[in-house]
PDB file of C-alpha atoms in Angstrom:
ATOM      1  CA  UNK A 143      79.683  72.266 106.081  1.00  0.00           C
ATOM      2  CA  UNK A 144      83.494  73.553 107.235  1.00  0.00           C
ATOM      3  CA  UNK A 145      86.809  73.656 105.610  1.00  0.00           C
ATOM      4  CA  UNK A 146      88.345  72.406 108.650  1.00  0.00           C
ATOM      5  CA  UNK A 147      85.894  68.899 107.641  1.00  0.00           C
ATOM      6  CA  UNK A 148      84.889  69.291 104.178  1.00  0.00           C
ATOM      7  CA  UNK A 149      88.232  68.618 101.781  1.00  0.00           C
ATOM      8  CA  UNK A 150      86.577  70.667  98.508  1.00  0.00           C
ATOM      9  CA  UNK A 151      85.780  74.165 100.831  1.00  0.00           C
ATOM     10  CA  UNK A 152      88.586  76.070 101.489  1.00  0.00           C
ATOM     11  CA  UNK A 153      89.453  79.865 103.082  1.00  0.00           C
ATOM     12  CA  UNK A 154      90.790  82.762 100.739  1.00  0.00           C
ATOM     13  CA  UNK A 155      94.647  82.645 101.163  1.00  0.00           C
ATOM     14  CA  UNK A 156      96.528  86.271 101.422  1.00  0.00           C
ATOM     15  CA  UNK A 157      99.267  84.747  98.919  1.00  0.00           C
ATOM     16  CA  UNK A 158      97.037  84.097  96.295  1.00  0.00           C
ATOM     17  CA  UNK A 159      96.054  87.659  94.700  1.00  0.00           C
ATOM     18  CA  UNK A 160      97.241  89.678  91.770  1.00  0.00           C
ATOM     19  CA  UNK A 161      97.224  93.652  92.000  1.00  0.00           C
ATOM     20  CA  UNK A 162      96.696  95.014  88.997  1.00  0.00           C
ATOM     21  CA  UNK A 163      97.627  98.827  87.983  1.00  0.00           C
ATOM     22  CA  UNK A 164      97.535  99.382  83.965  1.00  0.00           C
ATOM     23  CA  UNK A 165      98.305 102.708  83.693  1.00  0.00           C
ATOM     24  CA  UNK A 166      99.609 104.996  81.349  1.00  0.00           C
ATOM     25  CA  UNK A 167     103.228 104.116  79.595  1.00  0.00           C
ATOM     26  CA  UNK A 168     102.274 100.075  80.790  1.00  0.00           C
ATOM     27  CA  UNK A 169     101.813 100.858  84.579  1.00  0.00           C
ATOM     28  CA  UNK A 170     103.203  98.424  87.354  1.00  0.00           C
ATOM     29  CA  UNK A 171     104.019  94.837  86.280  1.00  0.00           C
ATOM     30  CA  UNK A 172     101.892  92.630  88.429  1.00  0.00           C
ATOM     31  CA  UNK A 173     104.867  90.350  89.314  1.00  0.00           C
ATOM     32  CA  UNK A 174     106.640  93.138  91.211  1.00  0.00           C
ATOM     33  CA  UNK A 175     103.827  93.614  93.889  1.00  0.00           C
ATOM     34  CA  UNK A 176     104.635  91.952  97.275  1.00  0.00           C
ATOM     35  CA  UNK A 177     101.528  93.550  99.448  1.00  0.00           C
ATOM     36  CA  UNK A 178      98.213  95.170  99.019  1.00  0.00           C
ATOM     37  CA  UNK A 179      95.310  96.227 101.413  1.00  0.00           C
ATOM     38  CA  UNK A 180      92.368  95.515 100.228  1.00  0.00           C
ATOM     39  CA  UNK A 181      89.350  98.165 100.158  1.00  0.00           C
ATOM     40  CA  UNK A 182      88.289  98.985 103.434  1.00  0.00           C
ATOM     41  CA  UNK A 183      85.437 102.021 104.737  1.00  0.00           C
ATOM     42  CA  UNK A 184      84.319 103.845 107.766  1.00  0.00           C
ATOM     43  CA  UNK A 185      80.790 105.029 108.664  1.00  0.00           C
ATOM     44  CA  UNK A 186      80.868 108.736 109.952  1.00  0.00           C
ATOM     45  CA  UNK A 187      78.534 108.917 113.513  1.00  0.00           C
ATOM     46  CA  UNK A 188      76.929 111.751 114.667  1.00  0.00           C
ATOM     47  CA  UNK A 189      76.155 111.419 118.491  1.00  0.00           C
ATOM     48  CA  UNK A 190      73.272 112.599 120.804  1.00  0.00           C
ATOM     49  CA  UNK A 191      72.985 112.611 124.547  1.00  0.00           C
ATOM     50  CA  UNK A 192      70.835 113.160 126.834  1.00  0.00           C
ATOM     51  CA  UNK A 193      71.055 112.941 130.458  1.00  0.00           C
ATOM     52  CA  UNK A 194      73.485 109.742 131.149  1.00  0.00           C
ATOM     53  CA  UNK A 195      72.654 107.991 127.632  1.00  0.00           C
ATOM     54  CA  UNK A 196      74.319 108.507 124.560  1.00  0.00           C
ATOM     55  CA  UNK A 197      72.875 107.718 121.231  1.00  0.00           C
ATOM     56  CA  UNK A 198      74.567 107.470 117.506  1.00  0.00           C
ATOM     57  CA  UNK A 199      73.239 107.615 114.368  1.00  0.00           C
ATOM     58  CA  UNK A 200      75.057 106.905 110.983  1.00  0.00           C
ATOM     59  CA  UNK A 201      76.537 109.227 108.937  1.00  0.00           C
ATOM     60  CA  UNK A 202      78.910 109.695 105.927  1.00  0.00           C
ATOM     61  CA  UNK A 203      80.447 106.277 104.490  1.00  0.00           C
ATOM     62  CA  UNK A 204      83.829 107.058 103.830  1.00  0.00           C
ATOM     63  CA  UNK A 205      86.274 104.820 101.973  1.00  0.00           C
ATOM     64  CA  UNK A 206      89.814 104.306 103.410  1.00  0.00           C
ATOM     65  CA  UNK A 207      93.010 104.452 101.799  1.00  0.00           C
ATOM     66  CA  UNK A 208      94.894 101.246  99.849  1.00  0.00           C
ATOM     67  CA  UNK A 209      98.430 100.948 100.554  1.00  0.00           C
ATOM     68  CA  UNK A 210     100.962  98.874  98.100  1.00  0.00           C
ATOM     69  CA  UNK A 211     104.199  97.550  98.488  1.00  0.00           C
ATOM     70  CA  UNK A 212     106.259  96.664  95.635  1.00  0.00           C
ATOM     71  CA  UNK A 213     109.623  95.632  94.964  1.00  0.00           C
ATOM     72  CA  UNK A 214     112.285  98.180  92.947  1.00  0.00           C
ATOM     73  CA  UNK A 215     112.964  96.260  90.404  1.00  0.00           C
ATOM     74  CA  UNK A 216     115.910  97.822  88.128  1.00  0.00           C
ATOM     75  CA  UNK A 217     116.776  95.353  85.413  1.00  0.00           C
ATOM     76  CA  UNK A 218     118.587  92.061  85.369  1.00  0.00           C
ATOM     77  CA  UNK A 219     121.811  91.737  86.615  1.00  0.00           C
ATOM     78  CA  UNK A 220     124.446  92.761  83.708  1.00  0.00           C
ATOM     79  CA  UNK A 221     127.378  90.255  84.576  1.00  0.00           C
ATOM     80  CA  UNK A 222     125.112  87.063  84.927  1.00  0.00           C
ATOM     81  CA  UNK A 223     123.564  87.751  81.382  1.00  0.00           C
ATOM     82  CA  UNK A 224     124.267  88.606  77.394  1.00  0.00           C
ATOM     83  CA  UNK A 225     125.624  92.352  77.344  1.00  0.00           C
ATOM     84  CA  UNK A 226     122.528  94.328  77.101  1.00  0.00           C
ATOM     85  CA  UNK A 227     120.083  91.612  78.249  1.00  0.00           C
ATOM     86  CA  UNK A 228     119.031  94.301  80.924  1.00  0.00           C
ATOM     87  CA  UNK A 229     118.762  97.397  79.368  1.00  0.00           C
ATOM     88  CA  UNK A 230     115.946  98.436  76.927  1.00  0.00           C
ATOM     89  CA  UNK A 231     118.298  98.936  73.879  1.00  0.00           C
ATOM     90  CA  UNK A 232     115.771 101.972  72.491  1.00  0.00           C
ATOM     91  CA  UNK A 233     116.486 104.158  75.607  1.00  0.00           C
ATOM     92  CA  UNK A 234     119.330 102.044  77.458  1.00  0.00           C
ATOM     93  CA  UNK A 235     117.062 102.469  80.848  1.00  0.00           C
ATOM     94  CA  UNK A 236     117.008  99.725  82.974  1.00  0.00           C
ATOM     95  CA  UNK A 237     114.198  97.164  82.311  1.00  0.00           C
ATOM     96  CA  UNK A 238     111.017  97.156  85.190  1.00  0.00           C
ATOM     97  CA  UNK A 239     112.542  99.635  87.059  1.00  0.00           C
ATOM     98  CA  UNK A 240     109.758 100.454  89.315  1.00  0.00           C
ATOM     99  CA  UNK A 241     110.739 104.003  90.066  1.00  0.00           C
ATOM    100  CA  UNK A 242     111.325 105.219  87.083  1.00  0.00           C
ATOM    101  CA  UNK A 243     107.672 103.934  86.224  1.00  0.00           C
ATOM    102  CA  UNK A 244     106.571 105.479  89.264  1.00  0.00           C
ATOM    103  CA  UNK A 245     107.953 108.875  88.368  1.00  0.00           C
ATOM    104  CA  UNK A 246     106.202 108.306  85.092  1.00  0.00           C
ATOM    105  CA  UNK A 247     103.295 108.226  87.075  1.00  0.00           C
ATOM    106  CA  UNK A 248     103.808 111.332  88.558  1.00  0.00           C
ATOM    107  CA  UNK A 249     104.112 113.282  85.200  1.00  0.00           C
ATOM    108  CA  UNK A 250     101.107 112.059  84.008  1.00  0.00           C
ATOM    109  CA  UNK A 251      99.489 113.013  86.949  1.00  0.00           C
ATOM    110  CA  UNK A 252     100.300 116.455  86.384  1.00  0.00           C
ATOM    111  CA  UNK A 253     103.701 117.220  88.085  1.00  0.00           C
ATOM    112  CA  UNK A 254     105.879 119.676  86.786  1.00  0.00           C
ATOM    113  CA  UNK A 255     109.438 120.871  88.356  1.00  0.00           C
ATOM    114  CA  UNK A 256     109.422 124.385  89.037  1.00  0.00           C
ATOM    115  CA  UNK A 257     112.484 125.028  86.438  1.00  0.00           C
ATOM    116  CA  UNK A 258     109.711 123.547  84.050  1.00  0.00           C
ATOM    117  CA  UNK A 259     106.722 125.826  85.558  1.00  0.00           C
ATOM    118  CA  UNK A 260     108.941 129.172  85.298  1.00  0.00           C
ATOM    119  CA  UNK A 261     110.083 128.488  81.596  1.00  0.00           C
ATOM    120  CA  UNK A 262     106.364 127.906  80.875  1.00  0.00           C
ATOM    121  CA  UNK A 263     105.861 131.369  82.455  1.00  0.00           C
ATOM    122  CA  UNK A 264     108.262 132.956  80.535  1.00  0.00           C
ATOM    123  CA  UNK A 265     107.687 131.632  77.501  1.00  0.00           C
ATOM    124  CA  UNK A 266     104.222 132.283  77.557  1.00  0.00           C
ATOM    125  CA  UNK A 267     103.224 128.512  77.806  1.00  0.00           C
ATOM    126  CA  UNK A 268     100.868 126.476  79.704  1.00  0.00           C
ATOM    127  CA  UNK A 269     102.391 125.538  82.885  1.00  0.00           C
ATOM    128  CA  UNK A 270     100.618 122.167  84.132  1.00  0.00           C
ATOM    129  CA  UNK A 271      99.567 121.413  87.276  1.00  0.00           C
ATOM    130  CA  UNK A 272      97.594 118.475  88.976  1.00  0.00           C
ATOM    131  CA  UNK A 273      94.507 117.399  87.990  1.00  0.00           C
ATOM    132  CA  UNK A 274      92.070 114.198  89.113  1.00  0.00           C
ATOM    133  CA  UNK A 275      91.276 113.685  85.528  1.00  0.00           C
ATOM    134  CA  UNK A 276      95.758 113.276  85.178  1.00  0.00           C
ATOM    135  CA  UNK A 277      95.670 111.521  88.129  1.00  0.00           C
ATOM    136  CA  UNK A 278      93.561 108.795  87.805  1.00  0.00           C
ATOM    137  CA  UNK A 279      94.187 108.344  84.489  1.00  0.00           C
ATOM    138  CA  UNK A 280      98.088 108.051  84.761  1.00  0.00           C
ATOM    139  CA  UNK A 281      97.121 104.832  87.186  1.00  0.00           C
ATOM    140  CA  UNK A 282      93.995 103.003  85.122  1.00  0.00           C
ATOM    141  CA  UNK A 283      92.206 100.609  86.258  1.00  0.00           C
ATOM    142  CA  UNK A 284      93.201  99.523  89.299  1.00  0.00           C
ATOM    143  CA  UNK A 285      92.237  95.797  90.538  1.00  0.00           C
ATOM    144  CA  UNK A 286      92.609  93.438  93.292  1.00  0.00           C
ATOM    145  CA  UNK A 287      92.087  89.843  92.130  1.00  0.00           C
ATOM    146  CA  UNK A 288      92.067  86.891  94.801  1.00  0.00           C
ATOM    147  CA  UNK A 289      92.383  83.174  93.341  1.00  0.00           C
ATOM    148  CA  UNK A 290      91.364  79.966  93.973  1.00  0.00           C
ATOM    149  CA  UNK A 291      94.087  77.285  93.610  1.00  0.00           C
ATOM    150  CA  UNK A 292      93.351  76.743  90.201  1.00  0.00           C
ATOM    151  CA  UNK A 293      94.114  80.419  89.185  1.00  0.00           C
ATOM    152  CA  UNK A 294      90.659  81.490  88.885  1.00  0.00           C
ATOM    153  CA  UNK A 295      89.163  85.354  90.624  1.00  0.00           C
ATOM    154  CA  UNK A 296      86.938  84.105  93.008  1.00  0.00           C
ATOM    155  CA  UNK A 297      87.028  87.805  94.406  1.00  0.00           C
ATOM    156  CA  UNK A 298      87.920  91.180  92.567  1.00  0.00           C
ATOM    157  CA  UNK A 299      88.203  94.826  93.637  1.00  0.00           C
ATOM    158  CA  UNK A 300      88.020  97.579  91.388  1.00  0.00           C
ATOM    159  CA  UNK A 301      89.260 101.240  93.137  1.00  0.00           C
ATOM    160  CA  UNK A 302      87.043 103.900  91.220  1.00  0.00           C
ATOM    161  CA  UNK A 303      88.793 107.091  90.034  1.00  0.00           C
ATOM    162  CA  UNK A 304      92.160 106.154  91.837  1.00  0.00           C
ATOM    163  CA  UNK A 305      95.048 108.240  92.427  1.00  0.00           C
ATOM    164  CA  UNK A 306      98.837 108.291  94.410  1.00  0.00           C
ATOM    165  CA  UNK A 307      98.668 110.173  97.131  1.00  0.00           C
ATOM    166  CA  UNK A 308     101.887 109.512  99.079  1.00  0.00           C
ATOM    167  CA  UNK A 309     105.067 107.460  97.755  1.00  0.00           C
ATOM    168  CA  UNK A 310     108.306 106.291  99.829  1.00  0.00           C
ATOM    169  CA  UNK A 311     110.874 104.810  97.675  1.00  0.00           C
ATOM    170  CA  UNK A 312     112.728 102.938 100.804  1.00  0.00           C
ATOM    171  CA  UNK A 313     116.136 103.625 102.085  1.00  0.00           C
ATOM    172  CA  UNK A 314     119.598 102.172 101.735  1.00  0.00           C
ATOM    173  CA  UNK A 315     120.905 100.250 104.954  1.00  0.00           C
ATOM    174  CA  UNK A 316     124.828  98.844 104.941  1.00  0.00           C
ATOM    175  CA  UNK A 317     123.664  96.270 107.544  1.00  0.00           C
ATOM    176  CA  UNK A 318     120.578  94.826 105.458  1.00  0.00           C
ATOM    177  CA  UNK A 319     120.312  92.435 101.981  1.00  0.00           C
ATOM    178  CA  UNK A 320     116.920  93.137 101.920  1.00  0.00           C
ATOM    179  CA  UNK A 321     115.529  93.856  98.309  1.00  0.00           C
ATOM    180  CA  UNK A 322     114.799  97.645  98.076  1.00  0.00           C
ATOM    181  CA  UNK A 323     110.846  98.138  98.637  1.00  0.00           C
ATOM    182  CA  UNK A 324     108.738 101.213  97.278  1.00  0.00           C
ATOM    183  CA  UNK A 325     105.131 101.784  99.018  1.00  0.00           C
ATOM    184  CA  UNK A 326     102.327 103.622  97.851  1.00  0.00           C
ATOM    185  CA  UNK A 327      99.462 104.873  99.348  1.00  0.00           C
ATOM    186  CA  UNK A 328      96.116 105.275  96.505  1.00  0.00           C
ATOM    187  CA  UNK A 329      92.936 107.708  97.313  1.00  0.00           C
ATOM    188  CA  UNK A 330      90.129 106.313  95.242  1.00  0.00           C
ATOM    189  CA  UNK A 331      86.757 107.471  95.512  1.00  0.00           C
ATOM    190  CA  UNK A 332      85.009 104.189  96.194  1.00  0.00           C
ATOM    191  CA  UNK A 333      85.101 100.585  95.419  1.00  0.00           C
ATOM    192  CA  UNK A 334      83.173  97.938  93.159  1.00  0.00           C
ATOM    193  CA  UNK A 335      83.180  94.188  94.740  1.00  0.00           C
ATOM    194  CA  UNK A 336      82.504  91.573  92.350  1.00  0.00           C
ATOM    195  CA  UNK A 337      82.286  87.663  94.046  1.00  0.00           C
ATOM    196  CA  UNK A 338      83.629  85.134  91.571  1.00  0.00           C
ATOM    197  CA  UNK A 339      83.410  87.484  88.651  1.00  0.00           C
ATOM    198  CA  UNK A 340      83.917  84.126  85.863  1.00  0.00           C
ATOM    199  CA  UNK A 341      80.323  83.205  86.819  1.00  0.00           C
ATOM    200  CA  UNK A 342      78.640  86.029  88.980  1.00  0.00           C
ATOM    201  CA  UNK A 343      78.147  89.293  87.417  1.00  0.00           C
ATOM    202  CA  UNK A 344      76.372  91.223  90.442  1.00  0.00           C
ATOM    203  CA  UNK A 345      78.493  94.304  91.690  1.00  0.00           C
ATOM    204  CA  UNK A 346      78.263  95.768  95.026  1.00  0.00           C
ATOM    205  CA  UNK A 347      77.381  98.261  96.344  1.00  0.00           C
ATOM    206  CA  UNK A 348      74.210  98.220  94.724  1.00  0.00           C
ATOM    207  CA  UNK A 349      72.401 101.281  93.906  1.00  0.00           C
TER     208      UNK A 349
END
């Protein structure tokens, strides 16, 4: 049987996924995700020759990086709705706004600004640094759900001990109207693949 003949088989679609990141302080919404690679990996080769031949043999397996786009969201628009209706009233910041999330992120992870670091010094504190524990911690669980067109995870990827390892908040542009886009690049140590998880409960790689 084919899904180009068979009306109840049908491909995995690239629109239908969730990404989700449940981090510390709520992490990133999964409505606000436009993109995401899925896991990918890379098998080191080590390579003999002798005379004219060459000959490989594997190596290392080494898991690549997963990139995310998301959209900046900063709130509802403050003219169209009830005074307020954007703002968290508690700390009058802007509602979903991805980079301050983000930057959330980052202290969890460990950042500090060096004003911060030198009053540590002085004041005989702790001054933080990063750590993998901070790291993946600040991010969660991170998972990539595909879905059939009834909703359901037919396919899920969970990172293992993820972390952000680059961030690019976009750019303005006068002669664009494009929504603002932040992308993020995670380094996770590897990956757990689960096929239909409602009704399979193998993972993969086995051991």
């Amino acid at each position: 049987m084919a899904f180009w003949n068979e009306a109840q088989l049908e491909p995995k679609r690239k629109f239908k996924f969730l990404m989700q990141i449940d981090g510390a302080g709520g992490g990133l919404p999964e409505y606000i995700v436009k993109k995401a690679t899925k896991p990918s990996f890379s098998v080191t080769e080590a390579k003999h020759q002798f005379l004219g031949h060459s000959f490989y043999f594997p190596g290392k397996l080494e898991w690549k990086e997963v990139d995310i786009t998301v959209v900046d969201a900063g709130g509802f628009n403050e003219a169209d709705t009830p005074a307020g209706a954007g703002t968290d009233p508690a700390s009058e910041t802007l509602q979903n706004d991805a980079t301050l999330s983000i930057m959330r992120l980052l202290n969890d992870f460990g950042y500090q600004h060096p004003a911060a670091t030198a009053n540590a010094v002085t004041a005989g504190g702790n001054p933080k640094t990063f750590s993998k524990f901070g790291g993946t911690n600040s991010l969660g669980n991170v998972t990539f759900k595909a879905l059939d067109s009834n909703g359901v995870v037919i396919e899920q990827w969970t990172l293992k001990n993820a972390w952000i390892k680059d961030v690019n908040f976009g750019d303005g542009d006068y002669s664009s109207d494009d929504v603002v886009d932040i992308t993020l690049k995670l380094r996770y140590d590897w990956a757990e693949y689960i096929s239909n998880p409602s009704f399979v409960s193998e993972i993969y790689p086995q051991g």
